[in-house]
PDB file of C-alpha atoms in Angstrom:
ATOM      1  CA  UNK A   1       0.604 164.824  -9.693  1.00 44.00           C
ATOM      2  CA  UNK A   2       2.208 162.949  -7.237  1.00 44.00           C
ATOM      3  CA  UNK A   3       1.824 159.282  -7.228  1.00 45.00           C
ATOM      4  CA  UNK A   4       2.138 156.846  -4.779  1.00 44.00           C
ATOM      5  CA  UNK A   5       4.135 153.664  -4.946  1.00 44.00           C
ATOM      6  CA  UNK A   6       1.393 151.495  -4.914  1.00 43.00           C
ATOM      7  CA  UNK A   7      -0.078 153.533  -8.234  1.00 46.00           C
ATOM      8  CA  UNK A   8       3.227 153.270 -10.334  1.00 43.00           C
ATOM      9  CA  UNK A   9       3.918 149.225  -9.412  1.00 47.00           C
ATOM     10  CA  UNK A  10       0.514 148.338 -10.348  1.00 46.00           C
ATOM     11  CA  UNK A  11      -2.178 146.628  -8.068  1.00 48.00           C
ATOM     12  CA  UNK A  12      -0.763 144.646  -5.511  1.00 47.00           C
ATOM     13  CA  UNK A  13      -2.202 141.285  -3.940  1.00 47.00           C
ATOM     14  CA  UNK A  14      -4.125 141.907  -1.244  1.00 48.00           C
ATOM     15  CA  UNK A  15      -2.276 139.284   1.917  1.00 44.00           C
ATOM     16  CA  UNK A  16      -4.344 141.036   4.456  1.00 47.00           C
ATOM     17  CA  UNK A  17      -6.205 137.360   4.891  1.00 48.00           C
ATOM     18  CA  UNK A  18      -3.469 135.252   5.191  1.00 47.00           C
ATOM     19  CA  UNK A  19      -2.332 137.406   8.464  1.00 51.00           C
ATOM     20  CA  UNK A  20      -1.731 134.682  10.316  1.00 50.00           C
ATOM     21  CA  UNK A  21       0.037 130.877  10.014  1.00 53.00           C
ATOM     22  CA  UNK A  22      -3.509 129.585  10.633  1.00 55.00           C
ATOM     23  CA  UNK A  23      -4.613 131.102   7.552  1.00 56.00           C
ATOM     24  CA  UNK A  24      -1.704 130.259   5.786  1.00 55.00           C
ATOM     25  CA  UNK A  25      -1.928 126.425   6.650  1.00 56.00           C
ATOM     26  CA  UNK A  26      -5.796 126.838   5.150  1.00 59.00           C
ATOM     27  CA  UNK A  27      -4.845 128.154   1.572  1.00 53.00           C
ATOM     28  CA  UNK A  28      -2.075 125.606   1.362  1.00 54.00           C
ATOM     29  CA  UNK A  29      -4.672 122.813   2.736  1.00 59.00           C
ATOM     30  CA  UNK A  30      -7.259 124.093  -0.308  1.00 59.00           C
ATOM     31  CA  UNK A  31      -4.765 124.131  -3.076  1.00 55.00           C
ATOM     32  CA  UNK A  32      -3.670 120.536  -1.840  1.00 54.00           C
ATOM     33  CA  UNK A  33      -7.167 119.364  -2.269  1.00 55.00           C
ATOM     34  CA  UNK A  34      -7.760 121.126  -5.648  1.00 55.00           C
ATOM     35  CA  UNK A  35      -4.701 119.659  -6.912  1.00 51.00           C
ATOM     36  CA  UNK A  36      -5.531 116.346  -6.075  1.00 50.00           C
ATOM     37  CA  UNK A  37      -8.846 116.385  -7.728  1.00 51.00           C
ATOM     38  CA  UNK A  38      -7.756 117.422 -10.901  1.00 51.00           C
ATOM     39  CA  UNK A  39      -5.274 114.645 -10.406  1.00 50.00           C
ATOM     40  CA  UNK A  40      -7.859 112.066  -9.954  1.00 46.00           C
ATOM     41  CA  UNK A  41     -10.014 113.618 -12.510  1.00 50.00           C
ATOM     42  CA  UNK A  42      -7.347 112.911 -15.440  1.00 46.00           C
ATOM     43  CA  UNK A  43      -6.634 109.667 -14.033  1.00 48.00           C
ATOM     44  CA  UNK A  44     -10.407 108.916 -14.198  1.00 57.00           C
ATOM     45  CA  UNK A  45      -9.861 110.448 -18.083  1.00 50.00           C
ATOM     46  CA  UNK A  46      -6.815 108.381 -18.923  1.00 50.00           C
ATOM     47  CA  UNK A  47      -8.421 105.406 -17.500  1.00 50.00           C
ATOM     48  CA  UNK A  48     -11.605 105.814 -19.872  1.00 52.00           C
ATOM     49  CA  UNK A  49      -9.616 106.634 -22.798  1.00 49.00           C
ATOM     50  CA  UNK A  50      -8.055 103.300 -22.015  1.00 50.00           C
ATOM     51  CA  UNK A  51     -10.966 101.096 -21.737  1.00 51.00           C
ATOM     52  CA  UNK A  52     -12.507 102.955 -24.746  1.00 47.00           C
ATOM     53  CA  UNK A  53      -8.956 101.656 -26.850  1.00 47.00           C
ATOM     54  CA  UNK A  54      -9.931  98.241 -25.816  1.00 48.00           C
ATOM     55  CA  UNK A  55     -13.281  98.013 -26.604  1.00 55.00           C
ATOM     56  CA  UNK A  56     -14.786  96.641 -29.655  1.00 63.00           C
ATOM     57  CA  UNK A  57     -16.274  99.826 -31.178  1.00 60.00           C
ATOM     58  CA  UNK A  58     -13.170 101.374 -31.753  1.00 60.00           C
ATOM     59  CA  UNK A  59     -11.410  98.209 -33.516  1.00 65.00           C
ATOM     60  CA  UNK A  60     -14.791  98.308 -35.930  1.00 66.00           C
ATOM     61  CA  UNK A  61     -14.001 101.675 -36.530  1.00 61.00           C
ATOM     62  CA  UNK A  62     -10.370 101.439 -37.754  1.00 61.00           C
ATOM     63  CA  UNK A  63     -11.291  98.608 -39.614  1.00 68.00           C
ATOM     64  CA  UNK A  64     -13.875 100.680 -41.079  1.00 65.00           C
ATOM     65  CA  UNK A  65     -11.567 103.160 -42.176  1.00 58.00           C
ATOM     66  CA  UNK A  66      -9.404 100.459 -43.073  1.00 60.00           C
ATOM     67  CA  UNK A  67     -11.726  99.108 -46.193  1.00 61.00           C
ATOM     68  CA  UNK A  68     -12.707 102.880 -46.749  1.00 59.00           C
ATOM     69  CA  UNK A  69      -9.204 103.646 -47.888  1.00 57.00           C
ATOM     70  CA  UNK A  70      -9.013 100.341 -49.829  1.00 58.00           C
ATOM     71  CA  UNK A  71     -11.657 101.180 -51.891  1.00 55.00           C
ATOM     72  CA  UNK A  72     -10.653 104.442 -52.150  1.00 56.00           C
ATOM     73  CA  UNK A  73      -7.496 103.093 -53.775  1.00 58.00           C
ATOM     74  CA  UNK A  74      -9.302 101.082 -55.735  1.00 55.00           C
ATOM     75  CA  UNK A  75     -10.800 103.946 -57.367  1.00 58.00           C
ATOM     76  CA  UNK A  76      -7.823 106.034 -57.757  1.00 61.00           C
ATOM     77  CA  UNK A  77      -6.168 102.836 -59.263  1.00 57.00           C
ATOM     78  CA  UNK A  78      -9.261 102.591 -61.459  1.00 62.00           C
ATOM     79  CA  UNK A  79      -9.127 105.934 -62.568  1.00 61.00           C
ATOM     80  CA  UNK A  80      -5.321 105.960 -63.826  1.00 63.00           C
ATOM     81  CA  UNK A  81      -5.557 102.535 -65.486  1.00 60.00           C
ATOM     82  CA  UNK A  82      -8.486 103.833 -67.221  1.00 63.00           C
ATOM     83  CA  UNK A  83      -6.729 107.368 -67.970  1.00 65.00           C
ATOM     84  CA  UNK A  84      -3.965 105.658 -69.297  1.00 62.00           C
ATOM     85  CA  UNK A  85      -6.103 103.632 -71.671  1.00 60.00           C
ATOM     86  CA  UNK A  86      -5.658 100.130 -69.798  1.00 56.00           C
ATOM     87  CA  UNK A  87      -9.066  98.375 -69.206  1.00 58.00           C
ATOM     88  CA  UNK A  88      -9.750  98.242 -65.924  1.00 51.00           C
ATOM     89  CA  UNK A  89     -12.060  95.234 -64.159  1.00 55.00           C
ATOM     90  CA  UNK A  90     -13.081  94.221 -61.127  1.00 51.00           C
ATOM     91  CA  UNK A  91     -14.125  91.095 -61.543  1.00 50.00           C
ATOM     92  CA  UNK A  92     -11.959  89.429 -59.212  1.00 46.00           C
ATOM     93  CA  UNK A  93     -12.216  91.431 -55.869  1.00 52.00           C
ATOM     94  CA  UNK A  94      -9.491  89.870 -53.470  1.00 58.00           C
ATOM     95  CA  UNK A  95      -6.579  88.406 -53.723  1.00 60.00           C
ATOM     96  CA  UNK A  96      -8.061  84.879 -53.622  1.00 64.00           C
ATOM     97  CA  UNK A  97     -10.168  85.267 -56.326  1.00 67.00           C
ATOM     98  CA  UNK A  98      -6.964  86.563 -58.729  1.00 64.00           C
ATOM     99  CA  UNK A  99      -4.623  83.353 -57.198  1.00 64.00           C
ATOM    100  CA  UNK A 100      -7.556  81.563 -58.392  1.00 68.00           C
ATOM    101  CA  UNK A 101      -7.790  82.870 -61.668  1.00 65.00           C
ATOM    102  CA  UNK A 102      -4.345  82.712 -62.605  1.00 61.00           C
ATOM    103  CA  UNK A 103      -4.084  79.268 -61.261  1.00 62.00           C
ATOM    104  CA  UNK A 104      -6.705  78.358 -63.606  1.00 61.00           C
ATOM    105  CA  UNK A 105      -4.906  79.902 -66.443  1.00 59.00           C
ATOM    106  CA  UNK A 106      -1.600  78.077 -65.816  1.00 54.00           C
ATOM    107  CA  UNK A 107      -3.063  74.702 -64.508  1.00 54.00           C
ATOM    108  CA  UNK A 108      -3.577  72.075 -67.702  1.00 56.00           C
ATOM    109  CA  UNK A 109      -7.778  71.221 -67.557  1.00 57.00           C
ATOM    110  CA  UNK A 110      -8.586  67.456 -67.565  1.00 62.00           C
ATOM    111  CA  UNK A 111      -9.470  68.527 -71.691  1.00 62.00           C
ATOM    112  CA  UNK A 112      -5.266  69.386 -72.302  1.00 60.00           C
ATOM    113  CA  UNK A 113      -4.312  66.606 -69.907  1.00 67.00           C
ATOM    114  CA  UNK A 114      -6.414  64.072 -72.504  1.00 81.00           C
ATOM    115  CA  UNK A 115      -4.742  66.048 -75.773  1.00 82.00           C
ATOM    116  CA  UNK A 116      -1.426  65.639 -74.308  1.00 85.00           C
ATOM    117  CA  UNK A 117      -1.499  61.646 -73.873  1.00 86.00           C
ATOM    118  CA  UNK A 118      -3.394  61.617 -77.003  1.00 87.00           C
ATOM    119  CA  UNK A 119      -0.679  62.789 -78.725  1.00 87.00           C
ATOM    120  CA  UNK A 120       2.338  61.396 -76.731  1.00 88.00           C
ATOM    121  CA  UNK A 121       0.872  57.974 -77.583  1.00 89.00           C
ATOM    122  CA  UNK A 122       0.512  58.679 -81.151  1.00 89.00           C
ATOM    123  CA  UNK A 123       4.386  59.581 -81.176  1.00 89.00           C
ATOM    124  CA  UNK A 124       5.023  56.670 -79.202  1.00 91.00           C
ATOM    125  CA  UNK A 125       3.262  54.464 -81.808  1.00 91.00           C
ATOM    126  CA  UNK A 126       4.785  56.131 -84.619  1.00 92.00           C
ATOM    127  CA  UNK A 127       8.549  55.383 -83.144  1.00 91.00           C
ATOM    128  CA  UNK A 128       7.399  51.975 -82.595  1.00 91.00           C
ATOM    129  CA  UNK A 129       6.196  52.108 -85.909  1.00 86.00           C
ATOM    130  CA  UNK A 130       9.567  53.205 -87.807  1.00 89.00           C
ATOM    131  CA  UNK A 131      11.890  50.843 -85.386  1.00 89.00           C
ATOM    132  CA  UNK A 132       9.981  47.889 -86.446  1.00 83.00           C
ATOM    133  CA  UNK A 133       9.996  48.822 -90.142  1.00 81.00           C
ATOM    134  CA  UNK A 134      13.773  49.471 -89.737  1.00 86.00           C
ATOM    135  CA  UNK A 135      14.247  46.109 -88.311  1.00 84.00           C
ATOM    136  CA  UNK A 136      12.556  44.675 -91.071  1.00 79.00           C
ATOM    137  CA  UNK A 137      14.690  46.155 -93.813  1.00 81.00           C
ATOM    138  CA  UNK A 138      17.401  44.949 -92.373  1.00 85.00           C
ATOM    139  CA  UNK A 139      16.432  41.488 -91.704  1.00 82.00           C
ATOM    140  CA  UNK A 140      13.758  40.746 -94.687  1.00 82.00           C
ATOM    141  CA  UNK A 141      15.080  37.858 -96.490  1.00 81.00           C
ATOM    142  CA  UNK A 142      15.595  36.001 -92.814  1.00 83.00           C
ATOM    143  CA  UNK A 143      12.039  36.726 -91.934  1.00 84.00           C
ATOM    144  CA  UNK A 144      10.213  36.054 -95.302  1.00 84.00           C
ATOM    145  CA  UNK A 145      12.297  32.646 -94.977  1.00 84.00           C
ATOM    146  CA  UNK A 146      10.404  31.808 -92.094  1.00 82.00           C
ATOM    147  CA  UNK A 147       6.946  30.455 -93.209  1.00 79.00           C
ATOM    148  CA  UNK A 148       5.181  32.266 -90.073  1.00 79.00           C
ATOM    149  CA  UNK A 149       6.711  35.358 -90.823  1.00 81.00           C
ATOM    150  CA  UNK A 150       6.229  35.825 -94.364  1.00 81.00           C
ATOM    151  CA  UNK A 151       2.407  34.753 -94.610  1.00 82.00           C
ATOM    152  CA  UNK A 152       2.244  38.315 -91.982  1.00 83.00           C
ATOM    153  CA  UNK A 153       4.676  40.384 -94.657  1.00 83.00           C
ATOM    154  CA  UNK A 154       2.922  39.195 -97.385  1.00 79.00           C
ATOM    155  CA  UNK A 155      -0.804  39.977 -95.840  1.00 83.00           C
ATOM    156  CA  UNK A 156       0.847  43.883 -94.354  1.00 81.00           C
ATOM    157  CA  UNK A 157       2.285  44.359 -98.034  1.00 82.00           C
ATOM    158  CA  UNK A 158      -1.178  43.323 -99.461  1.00 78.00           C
ATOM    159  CA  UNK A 159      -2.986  46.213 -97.800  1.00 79.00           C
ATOM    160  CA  UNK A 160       0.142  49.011 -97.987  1.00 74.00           C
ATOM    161  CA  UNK A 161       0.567  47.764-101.925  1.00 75.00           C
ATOM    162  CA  UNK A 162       4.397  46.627-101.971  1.00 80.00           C
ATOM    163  CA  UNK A 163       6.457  43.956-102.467  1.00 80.00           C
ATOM    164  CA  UNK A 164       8.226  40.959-101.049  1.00 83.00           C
ATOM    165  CA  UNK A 165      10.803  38.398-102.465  1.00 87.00           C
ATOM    166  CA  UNK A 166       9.284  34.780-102.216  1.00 89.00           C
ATOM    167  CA  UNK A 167      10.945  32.182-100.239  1.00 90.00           C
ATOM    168  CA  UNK A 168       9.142  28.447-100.618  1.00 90.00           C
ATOM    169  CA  UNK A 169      10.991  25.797-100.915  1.00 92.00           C
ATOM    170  CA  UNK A 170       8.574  23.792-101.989  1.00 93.00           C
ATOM    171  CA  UNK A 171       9.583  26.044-105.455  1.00 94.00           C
ATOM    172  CA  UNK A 172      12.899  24.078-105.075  1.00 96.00           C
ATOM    173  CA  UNK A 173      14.547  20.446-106.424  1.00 96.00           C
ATOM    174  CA  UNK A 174      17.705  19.442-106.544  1.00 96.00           C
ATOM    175  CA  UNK A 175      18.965  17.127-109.073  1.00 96.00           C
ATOM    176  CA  UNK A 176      22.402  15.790-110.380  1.00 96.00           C
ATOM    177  CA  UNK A 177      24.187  14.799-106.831  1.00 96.00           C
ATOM    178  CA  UNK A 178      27.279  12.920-107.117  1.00 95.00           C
ATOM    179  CA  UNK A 179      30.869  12.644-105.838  1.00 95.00           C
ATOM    180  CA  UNK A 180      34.697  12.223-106.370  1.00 94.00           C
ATOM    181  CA  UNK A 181      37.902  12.645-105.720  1.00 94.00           C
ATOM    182  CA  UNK A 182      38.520  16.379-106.006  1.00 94.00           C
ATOM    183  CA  UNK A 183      40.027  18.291-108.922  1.00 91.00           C
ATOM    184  CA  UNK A 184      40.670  20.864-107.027  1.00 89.00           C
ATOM    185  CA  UNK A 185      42.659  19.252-103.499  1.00 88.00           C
ATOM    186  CA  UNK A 186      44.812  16.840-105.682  1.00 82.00           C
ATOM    187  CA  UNK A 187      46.451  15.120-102.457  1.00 80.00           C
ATOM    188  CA  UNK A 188      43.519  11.875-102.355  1.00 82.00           C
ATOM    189  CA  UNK A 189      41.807  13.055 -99.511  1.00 91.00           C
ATOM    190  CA  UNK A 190      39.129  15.335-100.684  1.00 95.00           C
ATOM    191  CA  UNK A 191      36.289  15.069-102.390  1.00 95.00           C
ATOM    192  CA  UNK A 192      33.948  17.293-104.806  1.00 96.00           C
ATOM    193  CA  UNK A 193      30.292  17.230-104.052  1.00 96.00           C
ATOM    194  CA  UNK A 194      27.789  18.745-106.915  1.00 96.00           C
ATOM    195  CA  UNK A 195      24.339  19.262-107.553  1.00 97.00           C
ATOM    196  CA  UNK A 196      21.860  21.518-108.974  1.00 97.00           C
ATOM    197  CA  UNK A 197      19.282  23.651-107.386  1.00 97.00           C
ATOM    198  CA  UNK A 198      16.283  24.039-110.046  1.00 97.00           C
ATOM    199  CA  UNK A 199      13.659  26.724-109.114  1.00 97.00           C
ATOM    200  CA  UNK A 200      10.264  25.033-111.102  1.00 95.00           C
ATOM    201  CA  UNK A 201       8.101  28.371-109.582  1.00 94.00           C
ATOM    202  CA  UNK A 202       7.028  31.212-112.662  1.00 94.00           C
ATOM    203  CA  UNK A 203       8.669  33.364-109.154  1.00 92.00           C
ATOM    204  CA  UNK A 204      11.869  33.966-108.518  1.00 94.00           C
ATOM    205  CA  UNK A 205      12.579  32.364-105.314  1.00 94.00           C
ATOM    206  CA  UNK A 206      15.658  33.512-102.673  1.00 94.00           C
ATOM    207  CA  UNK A 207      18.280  30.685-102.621  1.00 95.00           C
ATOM    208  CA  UNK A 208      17.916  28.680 -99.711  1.00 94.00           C
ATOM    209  CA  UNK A 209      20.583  27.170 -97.461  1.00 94.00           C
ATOM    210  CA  UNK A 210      22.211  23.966 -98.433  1.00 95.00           C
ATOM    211  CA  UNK A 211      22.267  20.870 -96.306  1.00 96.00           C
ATOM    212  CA  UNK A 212      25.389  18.421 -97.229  1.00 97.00           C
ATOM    213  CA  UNK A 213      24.734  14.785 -95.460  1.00 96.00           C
ATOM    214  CA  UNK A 214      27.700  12.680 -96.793  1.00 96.00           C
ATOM    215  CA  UNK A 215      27.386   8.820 -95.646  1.00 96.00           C
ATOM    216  CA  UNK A 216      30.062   6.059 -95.137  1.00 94.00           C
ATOM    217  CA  UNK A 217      29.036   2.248 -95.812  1.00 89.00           C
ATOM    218  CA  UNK A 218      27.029   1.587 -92.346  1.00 86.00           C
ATOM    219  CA  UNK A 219      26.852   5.233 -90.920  1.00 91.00           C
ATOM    220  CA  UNK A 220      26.731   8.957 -91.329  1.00 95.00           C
ATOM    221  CA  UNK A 221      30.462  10.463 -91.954  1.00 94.00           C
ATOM    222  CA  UNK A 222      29.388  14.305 -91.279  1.00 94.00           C
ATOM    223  CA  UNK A 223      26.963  16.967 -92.642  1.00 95.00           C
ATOM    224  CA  UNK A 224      27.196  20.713 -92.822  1.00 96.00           C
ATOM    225  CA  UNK A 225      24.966  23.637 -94.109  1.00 96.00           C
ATOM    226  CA  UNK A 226      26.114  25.739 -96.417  1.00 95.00           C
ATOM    227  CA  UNK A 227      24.791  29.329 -96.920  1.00 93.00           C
ATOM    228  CA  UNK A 228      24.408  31.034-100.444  1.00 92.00           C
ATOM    229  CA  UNK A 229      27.349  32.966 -99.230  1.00 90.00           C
ATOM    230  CA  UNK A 230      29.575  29.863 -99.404  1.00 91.00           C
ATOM    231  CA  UNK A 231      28.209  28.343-102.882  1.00 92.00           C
ATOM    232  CA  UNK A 232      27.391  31.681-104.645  1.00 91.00           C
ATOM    233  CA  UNK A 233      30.522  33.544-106.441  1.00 85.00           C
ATOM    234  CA  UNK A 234      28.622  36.670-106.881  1.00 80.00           C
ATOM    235  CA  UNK A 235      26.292  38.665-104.573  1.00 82.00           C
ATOM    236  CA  UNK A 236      23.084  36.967-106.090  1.00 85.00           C
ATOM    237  CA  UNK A 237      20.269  36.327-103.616  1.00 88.00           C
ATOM    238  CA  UNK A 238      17.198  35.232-105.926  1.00 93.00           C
ATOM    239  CA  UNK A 239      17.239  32.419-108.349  1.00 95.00           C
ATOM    240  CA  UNK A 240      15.133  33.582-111.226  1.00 94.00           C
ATOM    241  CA  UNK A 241      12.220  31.955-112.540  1.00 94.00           C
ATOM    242  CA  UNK A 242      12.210  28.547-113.903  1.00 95.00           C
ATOM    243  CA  UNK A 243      16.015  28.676-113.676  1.00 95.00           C
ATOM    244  CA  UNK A 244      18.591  26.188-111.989  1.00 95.00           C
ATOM    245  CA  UNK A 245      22.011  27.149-110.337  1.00 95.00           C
ATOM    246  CA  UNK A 246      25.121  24.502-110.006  1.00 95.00           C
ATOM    247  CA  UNK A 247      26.559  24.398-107.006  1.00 95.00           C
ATOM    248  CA  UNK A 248      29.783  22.414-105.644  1.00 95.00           C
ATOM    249  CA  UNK A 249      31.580  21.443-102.443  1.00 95.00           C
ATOM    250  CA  UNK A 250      34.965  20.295-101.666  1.00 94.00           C
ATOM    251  CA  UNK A 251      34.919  18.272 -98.153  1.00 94.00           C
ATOM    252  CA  UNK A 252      38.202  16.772 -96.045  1.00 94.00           C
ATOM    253  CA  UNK A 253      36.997  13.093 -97.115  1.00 94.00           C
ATOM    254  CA  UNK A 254      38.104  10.702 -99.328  1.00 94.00           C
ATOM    255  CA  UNK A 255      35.874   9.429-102.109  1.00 94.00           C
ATOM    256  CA  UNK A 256      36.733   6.125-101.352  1.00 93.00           C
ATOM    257  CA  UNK A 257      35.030   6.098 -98.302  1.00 94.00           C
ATOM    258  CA  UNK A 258      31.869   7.941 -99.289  1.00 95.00           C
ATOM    259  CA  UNK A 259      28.764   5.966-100.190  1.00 95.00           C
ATOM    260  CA  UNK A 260      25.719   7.778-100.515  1.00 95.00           C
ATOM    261  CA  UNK A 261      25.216  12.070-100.249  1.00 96.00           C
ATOM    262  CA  UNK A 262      22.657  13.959-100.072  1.00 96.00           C
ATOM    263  CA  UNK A 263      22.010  17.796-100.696  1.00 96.00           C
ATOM    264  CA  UNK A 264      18.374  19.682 -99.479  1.00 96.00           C
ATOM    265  CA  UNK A 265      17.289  23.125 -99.325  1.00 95.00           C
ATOM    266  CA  UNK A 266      16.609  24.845 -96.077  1.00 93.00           C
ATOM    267  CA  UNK A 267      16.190  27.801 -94.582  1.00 88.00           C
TER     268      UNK A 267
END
């Protein structure tokens, strides 16, 4: 029944060996050792799990795993476009490829670049176009007086089927010049110049300018031009066919002193 000590306290370590300092200094010596080859066994671990980091076989591998997960994305992306009823394609792989494609898209081809000028100088042409018809409206009885310019008018308006007023003064004489003392300045110092302008043409002709050279016994006193605005009451610019207008001008000389005037059409 009766227990001893040793039973109830459970085995006990058995120091009988280390009974002396000796033996002591041996155990500690051992467990020195022991501990410093496990040290220099995970140092010798460490250092190979270092190298191994460094080496080339383990950057292949995480870039392995690297394109293994992109295309398992790709898949997964795939799948949900495709679930959600969006057409899915993978014709353009990498980002390049897409840049490319959308730059392509967005970038005018030499084809639009052509289409584009085509048309900007067709608008340019047009404008041109209308600017020089406006200026000819507005200035068509000065140009169709110039001989140059009206033989062009005449040949455009032959081909685009319109018309122009005629302006030849070889359409034109003027008869029935003469002078005297004015009836209209009474004071004996002016003088009334007349003469007719006959258009002979079956056209009617625009009036022409009037060219007043009034002469003294041995020279020429003065000469003006007068323009249908100054010898025309009325806002007429054509003399009809086969017609003749009277015209009359009262000039700052006295009749005594004129000799000889003469009146031609210009333009």
């Amino acid at each position: 029944m009766n227990q001893s000590n040793t039973d109830i306290n459970g085995p006990t370590e058995d120091f009988s060996e280390y009974d002396s300092l000796n033996t002591m200094d041996a155990w500690l010596t051992q467990e020195s050792n022991t501990n410093h080859s496990n040290n220099v066994s995970v140092a010798n671990t460490h250092k190979n799990i270092d190298d191994k980091v460094g080496s080339p076989w383990l950057e292949q591998y995480f870039e392995k795993k690297h394109h293994e997960n992109t295309a398992q994305s790709k898949a997964d992306l795939s799948q949900i476009l495709l679930d959600m009823g969006v057409p899915f394609t993978e014709k353009y792989n990498t980002d390049d490829e897409r840049l490319n494609n959308i730059q392509a898209t967005y970038t005018p081809t030499p084809t639009k670049y052509s289409a584009i000028t085509i048309l900007w100088v067709f608008g340019c042409l047009i404008l041109v176009l209308l600017l020089l018809a406006q200026y000819v409206i507005f200035h068509l009885e000065t140009l169709v007086k110039h001989p140059a310019h009206a033989d062009r008018l005449h040949t455009i308006c032959s081909v685009a089927a319109c018309s122009l007023p005629n302006a030849d003064l070889n359409s034109f004489t003027i008869t029935g010049i003469k002078h005297q003392t004015s009836q209209i300045r009474t004071q004996g110092t002016y003088s009334d110049v007349s003469a007719t302008i006959n258009n002979q043409d079956d056209k009617a002709q625009l009036y022409p300018n009037i060219k007043v050279s009034v002469y003294g016994s041995n020279d020429l006193i003065g000469e003006f031009i007068a323009t249908p605005d100054d010898y025309l009451l009325g806002n007429q610019r054509q003399l009809t066919a086969n017609n003749r207008q009277q015209v009359m001008f009262t000039i700052p000389v006295a009749n005594t002193q004129i000799s000889n005037v003469t009146v031609a059409p210009i333009y």
